Short mmCIF file of C-alpha atoms in Angstrom, two decimals:
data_model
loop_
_atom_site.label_atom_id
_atom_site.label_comp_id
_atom_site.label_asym_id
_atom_site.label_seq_id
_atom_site.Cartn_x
_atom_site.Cartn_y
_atom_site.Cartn_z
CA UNK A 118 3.36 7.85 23.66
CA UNK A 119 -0.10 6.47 24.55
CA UNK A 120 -1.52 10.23 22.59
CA UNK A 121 0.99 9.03 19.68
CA UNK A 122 -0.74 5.51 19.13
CA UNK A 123 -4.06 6.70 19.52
CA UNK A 124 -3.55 9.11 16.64
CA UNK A 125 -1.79 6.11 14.44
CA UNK A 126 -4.59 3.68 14.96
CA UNK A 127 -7.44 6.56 14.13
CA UNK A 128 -5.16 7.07 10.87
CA UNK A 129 -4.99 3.76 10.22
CA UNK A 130 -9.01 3.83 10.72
CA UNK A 131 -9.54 6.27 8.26
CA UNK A 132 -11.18 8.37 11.01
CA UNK A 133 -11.26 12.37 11.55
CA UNK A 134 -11.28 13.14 15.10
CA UNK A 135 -14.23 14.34 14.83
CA UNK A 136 -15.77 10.93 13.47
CA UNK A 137 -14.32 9.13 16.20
CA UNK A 138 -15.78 11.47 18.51
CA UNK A 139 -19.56 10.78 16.61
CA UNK A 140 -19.19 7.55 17.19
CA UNK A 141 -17.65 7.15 20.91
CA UNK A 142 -20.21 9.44 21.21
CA UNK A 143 -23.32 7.47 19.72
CA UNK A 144 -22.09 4.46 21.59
CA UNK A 145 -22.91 5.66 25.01
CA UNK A 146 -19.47 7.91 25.86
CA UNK A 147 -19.83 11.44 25.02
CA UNK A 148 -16.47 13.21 24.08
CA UNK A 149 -15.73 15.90 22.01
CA UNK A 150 -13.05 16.25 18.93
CA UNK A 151 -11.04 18.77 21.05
CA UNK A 152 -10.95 16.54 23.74
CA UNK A 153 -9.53 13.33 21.70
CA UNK A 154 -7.30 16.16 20.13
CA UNK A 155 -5.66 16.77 23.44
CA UNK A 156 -5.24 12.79 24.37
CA UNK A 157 -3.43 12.60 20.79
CA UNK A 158 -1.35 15.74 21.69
CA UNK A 159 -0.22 14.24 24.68
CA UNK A 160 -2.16 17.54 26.98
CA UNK A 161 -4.10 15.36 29.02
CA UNK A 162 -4.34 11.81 29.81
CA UNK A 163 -7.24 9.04 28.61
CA UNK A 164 -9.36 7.61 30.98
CA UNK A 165 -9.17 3.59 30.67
CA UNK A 166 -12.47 3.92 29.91
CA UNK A 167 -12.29 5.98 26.76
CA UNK A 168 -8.91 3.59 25.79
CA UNK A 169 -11.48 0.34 26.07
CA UNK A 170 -14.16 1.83 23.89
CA UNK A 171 -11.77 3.54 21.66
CA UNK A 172 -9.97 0.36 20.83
CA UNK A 173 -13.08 -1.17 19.67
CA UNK A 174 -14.16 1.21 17.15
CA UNK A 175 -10.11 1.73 15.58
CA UNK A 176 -10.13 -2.38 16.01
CA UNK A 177 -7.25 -2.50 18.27
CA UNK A 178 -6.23 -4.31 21.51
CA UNK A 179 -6.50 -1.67 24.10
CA UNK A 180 -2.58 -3.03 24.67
CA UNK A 181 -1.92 -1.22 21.53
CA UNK A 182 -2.21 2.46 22.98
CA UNK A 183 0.34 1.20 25.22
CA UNK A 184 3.14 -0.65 23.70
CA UNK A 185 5.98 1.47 23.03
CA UNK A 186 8.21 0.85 19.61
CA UNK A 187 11.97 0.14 20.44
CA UNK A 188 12.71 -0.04 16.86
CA UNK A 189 12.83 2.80 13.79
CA UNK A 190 12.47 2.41 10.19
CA UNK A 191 14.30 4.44 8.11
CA UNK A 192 12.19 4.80 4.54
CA UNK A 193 14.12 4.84 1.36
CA UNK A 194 11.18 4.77 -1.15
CA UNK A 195 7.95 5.64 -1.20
CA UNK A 196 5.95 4.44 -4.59
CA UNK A 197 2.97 6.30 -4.38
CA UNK A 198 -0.28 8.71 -6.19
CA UNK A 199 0.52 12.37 -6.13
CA UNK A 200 -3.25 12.73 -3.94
CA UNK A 201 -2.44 10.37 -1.11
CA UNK A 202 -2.30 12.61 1.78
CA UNK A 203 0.04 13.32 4.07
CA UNK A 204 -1.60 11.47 7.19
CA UNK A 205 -2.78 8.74 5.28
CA UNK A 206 1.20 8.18 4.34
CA UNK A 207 2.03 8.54 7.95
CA UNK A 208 -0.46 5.59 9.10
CA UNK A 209 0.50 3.36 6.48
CA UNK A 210 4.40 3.98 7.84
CA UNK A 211 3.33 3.79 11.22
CA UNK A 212 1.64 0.90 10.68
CA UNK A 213 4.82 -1.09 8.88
CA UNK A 214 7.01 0.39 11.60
CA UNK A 215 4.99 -2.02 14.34
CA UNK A 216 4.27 -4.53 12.00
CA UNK A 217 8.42 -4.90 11.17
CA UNK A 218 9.43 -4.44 14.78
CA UNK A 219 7.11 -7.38 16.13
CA UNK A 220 8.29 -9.20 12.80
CA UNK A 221 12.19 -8.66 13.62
CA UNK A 222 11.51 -9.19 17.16
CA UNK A 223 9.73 -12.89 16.83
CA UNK A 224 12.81 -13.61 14.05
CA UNK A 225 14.84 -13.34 16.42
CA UNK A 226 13.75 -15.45 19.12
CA UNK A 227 13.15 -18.26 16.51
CA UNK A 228 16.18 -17.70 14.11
CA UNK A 229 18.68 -16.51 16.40
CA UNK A 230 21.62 -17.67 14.21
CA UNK A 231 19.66 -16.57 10.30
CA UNK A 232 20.64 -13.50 9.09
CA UNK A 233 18.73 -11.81 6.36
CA UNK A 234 20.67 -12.89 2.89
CA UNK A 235 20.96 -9.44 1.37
CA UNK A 236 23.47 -7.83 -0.01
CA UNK A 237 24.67 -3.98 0.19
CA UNK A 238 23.65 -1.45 -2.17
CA UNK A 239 25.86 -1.41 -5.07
CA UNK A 240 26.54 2.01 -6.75
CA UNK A 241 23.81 1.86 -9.97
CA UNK A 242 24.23 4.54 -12.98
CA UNK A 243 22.57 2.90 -15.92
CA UNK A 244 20.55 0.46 -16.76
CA UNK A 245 22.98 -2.23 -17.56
CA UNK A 246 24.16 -1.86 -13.88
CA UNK A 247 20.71 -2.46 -12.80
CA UNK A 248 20.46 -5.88 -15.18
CA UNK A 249 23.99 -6.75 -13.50
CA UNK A 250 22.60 -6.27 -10.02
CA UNK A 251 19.48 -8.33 -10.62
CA UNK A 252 21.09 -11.06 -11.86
CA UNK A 253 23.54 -11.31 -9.31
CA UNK A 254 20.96 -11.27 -6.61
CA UNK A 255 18.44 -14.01 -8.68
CA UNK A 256 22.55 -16.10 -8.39
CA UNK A 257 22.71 -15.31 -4.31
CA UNK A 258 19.21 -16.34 -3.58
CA UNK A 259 20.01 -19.19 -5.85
CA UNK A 260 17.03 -18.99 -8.05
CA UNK A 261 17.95 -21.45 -10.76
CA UNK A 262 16.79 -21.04 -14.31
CA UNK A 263 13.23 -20.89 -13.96
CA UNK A 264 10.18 -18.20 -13.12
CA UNK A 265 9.53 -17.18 -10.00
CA UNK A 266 6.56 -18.95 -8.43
CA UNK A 267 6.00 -16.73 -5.35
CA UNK A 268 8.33 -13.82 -4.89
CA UNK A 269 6.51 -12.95 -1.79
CA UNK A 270 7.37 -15.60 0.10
CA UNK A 271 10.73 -16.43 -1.68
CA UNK A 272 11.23 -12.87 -0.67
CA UNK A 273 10.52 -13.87 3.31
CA UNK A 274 12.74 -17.11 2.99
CA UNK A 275 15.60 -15.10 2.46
CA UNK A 276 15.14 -12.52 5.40
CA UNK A 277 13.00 -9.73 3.50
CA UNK A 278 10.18 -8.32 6.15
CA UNK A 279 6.98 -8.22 3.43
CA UNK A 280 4.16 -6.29 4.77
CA UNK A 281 0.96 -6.53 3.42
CA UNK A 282 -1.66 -3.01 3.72
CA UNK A 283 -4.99 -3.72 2.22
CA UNK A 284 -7.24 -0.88 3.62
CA UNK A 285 -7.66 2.48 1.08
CA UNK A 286 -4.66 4.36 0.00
CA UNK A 287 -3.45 5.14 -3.75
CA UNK A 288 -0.08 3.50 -3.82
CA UNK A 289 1.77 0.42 -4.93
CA UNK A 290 4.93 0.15 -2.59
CA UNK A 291 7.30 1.14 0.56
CA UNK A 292 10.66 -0.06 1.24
CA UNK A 293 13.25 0.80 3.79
CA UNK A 294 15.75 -0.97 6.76
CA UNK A 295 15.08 -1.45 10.13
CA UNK A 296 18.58 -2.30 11.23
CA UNK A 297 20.28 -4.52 8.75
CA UNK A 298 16.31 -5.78 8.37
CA UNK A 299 15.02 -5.08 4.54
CA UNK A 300 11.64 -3.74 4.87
CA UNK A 301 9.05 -4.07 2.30
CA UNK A 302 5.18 -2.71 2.28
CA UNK A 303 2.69 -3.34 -0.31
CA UNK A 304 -0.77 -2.73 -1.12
CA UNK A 305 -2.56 -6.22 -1.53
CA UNK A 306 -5.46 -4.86 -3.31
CA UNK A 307 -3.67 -4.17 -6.15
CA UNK A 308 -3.35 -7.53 -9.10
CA UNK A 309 -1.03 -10.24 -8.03
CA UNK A 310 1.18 -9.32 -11.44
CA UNK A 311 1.40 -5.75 -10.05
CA UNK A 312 2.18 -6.99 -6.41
CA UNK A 313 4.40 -8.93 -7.96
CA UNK A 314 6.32 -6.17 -9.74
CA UNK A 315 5.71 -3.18 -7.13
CA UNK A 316 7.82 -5.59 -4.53
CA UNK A 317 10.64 -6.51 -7.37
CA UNK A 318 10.71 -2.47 -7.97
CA UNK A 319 10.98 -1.63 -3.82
CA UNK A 320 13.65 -4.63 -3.57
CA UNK A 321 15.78 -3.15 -6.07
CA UNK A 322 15.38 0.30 -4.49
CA UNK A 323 17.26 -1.71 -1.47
CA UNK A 324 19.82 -3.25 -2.95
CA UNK A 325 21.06 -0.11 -5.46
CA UNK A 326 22.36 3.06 -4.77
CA UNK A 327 21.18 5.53 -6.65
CA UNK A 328 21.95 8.34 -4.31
CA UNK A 329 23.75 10.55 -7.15
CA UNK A 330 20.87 10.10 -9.59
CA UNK A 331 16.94 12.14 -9.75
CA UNK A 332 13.94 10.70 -8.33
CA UNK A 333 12.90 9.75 -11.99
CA UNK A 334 16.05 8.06 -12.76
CA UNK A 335 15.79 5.95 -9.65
CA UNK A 336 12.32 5.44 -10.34
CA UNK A 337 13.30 4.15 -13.93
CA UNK A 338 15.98 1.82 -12.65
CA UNK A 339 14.12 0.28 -10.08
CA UNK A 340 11.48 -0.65 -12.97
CA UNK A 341 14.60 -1.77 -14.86
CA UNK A 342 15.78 -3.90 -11.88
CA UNK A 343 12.35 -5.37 -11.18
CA UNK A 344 11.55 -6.30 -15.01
CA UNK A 345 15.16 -7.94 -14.93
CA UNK A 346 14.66 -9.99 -11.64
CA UNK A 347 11.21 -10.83 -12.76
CA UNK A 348 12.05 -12.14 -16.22
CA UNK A 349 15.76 -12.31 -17.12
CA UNK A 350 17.68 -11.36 -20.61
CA UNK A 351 18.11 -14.44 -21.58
CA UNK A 352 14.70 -15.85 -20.45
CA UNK A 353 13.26 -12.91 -22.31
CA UNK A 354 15.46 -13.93 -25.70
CA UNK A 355 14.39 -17.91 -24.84
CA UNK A 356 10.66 -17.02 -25.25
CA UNK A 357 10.48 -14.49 -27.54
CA UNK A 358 13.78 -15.12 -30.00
CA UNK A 359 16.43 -12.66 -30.46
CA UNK A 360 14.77 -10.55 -33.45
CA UNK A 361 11.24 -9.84 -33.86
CA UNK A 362 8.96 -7.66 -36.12
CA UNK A 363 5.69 -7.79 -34.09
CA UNK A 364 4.44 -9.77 -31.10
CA UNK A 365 1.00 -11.27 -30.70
CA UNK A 366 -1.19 -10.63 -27.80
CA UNK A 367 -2.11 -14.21 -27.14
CA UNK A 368 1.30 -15.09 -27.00
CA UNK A 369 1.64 -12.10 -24.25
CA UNK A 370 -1.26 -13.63 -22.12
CA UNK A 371 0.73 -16.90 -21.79
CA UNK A 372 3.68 -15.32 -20.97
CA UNK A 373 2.07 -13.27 -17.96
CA UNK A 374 0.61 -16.16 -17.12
CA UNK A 375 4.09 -18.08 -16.83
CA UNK A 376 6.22 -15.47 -15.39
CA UNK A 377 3.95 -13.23 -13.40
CA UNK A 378 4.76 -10.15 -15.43
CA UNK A 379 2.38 -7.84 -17.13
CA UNK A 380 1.04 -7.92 -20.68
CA UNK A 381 2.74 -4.54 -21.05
CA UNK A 382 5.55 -4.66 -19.03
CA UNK A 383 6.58 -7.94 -21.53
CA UNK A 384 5.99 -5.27 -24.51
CA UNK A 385 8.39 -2.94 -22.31
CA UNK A 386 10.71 -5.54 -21.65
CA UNK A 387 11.34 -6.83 -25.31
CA UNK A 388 11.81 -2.97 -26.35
CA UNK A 389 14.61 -2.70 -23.79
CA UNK A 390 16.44 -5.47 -24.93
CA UNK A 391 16.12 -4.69 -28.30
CA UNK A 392 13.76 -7.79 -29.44
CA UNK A 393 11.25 -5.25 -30.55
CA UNK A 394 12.13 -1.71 -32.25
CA UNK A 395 11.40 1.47 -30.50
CA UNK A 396 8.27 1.90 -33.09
CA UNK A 397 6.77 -2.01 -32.68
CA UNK A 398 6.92 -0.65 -29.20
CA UNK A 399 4.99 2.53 -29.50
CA UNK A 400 2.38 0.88 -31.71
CA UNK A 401 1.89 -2.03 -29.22
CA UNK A 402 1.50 0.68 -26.37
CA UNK A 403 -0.67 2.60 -28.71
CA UNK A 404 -2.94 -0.64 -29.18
CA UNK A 405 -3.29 -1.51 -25.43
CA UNK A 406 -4.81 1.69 -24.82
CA UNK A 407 -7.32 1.02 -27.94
CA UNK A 408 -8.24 -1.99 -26.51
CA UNK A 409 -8.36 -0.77 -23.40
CA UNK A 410 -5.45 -3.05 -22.04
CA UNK A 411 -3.69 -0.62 -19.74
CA UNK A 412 -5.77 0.02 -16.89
CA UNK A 413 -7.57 -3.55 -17.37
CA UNK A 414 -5.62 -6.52 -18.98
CA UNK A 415 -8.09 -9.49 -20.37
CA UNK A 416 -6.25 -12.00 -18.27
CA UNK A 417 -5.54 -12.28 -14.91
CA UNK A 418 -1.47 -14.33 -13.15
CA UNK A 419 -3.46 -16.31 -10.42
CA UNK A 420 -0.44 -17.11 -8.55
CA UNK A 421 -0.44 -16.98 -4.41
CA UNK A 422 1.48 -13.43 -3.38
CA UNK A 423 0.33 -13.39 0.28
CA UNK A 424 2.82 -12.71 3.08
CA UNK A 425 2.79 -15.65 5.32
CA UNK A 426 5.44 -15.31 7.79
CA UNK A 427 4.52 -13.49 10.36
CA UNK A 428 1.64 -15.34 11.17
CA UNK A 429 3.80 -18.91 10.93
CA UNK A 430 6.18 -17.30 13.74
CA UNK A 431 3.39 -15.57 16.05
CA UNK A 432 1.65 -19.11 15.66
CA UNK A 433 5.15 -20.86 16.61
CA UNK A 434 6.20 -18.40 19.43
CA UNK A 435 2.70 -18.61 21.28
CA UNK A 436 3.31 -22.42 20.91
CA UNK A 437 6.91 -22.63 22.21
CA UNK A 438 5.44 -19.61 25.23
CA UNK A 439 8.33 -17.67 23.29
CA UNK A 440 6.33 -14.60 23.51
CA UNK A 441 2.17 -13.63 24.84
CA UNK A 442 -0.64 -13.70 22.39
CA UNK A 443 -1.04 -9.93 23.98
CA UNK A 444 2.08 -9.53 22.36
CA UNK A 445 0.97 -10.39 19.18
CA UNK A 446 -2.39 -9.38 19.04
CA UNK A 447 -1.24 -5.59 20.45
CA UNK A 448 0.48 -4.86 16.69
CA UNK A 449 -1.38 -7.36 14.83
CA UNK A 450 -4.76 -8.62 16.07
CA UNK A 451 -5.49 -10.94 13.24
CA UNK A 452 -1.94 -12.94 13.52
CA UNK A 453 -3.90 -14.78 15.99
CA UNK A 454 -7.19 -15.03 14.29
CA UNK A 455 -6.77 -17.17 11.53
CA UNK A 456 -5.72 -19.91 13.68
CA UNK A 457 -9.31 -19.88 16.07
CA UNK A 458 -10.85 -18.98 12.28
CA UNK A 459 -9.61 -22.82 11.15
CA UNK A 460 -10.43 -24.77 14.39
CA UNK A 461 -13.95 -23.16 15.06
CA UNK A 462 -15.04 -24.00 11.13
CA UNK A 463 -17.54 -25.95 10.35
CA UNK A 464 -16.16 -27.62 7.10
CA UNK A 465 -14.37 -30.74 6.93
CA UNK A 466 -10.80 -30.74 6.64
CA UNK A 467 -8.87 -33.62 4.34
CA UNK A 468 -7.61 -34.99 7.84
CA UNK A 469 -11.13 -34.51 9.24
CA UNK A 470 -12.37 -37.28 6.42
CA UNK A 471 -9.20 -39.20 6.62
CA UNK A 472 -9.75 -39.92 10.47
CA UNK A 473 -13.43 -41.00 9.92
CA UNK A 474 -14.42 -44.64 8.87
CA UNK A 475 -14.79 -45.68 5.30
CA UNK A 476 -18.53 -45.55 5.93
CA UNK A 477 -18.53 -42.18 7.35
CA UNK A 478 -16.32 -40.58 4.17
CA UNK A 479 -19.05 -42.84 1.72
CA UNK A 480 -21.99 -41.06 3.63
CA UNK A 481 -20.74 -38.01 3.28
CA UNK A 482 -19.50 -38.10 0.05
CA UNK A 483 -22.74 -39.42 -1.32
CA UNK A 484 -24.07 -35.94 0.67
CA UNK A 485 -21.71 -34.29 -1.24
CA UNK A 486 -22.62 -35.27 -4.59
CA UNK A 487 -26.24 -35.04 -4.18
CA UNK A 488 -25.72 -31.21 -3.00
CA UNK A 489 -23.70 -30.30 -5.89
CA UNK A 490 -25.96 -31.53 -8.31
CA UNK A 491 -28.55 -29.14 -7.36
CA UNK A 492 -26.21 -26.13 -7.92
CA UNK A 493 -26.35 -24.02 -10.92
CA UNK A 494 -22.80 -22.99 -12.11
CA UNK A 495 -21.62 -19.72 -13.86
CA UNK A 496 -19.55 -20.61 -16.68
CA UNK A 497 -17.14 -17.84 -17.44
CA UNK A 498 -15.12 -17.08 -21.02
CA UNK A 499 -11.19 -17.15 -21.16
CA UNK A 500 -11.65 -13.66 -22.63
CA UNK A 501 -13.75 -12.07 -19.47
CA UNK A 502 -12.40 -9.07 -17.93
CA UNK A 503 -11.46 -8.61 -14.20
CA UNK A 504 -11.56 -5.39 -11.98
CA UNK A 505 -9.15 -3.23 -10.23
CA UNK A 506 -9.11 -0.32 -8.76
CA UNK A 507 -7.55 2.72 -10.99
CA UNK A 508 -4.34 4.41 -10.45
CA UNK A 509 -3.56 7.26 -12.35
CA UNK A 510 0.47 7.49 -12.85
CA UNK A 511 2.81 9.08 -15.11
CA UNK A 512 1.83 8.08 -18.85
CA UNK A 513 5.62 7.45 -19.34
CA UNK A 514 5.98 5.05 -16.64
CA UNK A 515 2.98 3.06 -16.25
CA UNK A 516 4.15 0.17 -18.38
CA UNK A 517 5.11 -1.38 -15.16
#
């Protein structure tokens, strides 16, 4: 086991042996790559020395060569670029697999009586199915009539494990169970609209079953699901009217702003419900890739998609001494972090100001000011672009 974690955390590291080795190596412990191959393959054991040294160059707790997983994930859907190898898709795995059992575990000991609020997979063939189950599930989380604010967290609230992966790796999603546990992983580098979508698309993976239909189809439904959850028929028809002969752009950018959902995929979406006709819709797609729209859209949803919840219960169980920070800090070192991170900063908080004396906040106030009017300020036009990093996918399907 302790070969087994060694190799996960050097994935996760985005280390060859052979690197490792280079750099145990440069820091005062000579090994070899054949040598670090046989701790991995279980042929011989690590000294504690190599486990202390190791840990700090994979940044790991040493604990984490030793902690054992009790629990398995079994991965339904994997939403990912044709190149991304096959150990870098084993790390990210491995790396949810801890992440979810630590997250199940503290749930547990905090929530003893919450189960997650998820339904079974219901049988999906077509894509009204896939409306049908999307609406039902906005009804059973009882969403109301409204966007979606933050589907990350929403998505926590009601028992979803949402794991975050923001180190290098070409895809958008994971999903799976770990018991009756939904599992979720996505890649935070990606745009908060496509973070957005990619965990809408793994969610629906979760709660259809698709298991007579091709990967494609599945694929297809899941956007249909997602696009559905994210912005509902009749939402769709409130904002954009039943009939139209062309939409305008600008009225796209508010829309994305409002709801979270792509410029494109709102193109996409008023071609599946029949708003738009299947040739407004080829134009429009045509146009985006004029302007250069597809890879790049000229305005950016700035709503918060962060996964929160693991860190609020590894903050509460160290607190109650439900659990060890070794505990935590073994599978996720920086659970811990944020919370030193806050209470060794040196800027004032609002209840730092609100506990000093009306003479103190005046003084440094006036401080304030008198710094901020020596700044010089960027001013930045609505129509900027922003960056992300490019994904090449199926020209058929990248709408989403």
């Amino acid at each position: 086991m302790t070969g087994a974690r060694i190799k996960q955390a050097r994935l996760m590291a985005d280390l060859t042996q052979k690197e490792l080795a280079e750099q145990l190596t440069k820091n005062g412990y000579p090994v070899s790559a054949a040598a670090i191959s046989k701790y991995e393959k279980g042929k011989s054991f690590p000294p504690a020395q190599f486990l202390l040294l190791a840990s700090s160059e994979l940044n790991v707790r040493s604990t984490y060569f030793s902690h054992q997983p009790v629990k398995t994930v079994k991965w339904k859907s994997f939403r990912r670029h044709s190149t991304l190898a096959k150990k870098k898709q084993d790390a990210i795995k491995g790396h949810a697999a801890d992440i979810a059992e630590l997250h199940i575990e503290l749930h547990s000991l905090l929530y003893p009586e919450k189960s997650p609020e998820f339904p079974g997979p219901v049988t999906v063939k077509n894509c009204e199915d896939a409306e049908r189950v999307a609406s039902n599930l906005r009804e059973r989380w009882n969403l109301g009539n409204r966007p979606l604010d933050n589907l990350v967290q929403t998505s926590e609230d009601r028992g979803v494990v949402v794991i975050s992966w923001n180190k290098s790796g070409k895809f958008d999603g994971l999903s799976g169970w770990c018991g009756d546990h939904p599992v979720t992983v996505l890649n935070t580098k990606r745009t908060k609209d496509r973070i957005r979508f990619s965990l809408a698309h793994e969610i629906g993976h979760l709660v259809m079953n698709t298991a007579d239909l091709d990967e494609k189809s599945e694929e297809s439904l899941a956007n249909r699901f997602a696009s559905a959850f994210l912005v509902p028929s009749d939402h769709a028809r409130r904002e954009l009217g039943n009939k139209r002969d062309r939409l305008d752009w600008g009225e796209l950018m508010m829309l994305k702003r409002k709801y979270g959902l792509s410029m494109a995929a709102w193109v996409r979406r008023a071609k599946d419900l029949g708003i738009i006709s299947e040739n407004q819709y080829t134009l429009m797609f045509k146009d985006l890739g004029i302007r250069g729209w597809r890879k790049q859209e000229p305005i950016e949803y700035l709503g918060d998609e962060e996964p929160l919840q693991l860190k609020q219960m590894s903050l509460r169980a160290v607190a109650e001494g439900l659990t060890s920070p070794d505990r935590i800090s073994s599978v996720c070192p920086r659970c811990l972090d944020d919370a030193v991170e806050e209470q060794n900063s040196e800027h004032l908080t609002v209840q730092d100001l609100l506990a000093m004396s009306e003479d103190e906040r005046n003084l440094i106030m006036k401080r304030a000011f008198a710094l901020a009017a020596e700044d010089e300020f960027e001013t930045f036009e609505a129509d900027e672009f922003y960056e992300f990093e490019d994904l090449e996918v199926d020209e058929s399907e990248d709408l989403y």
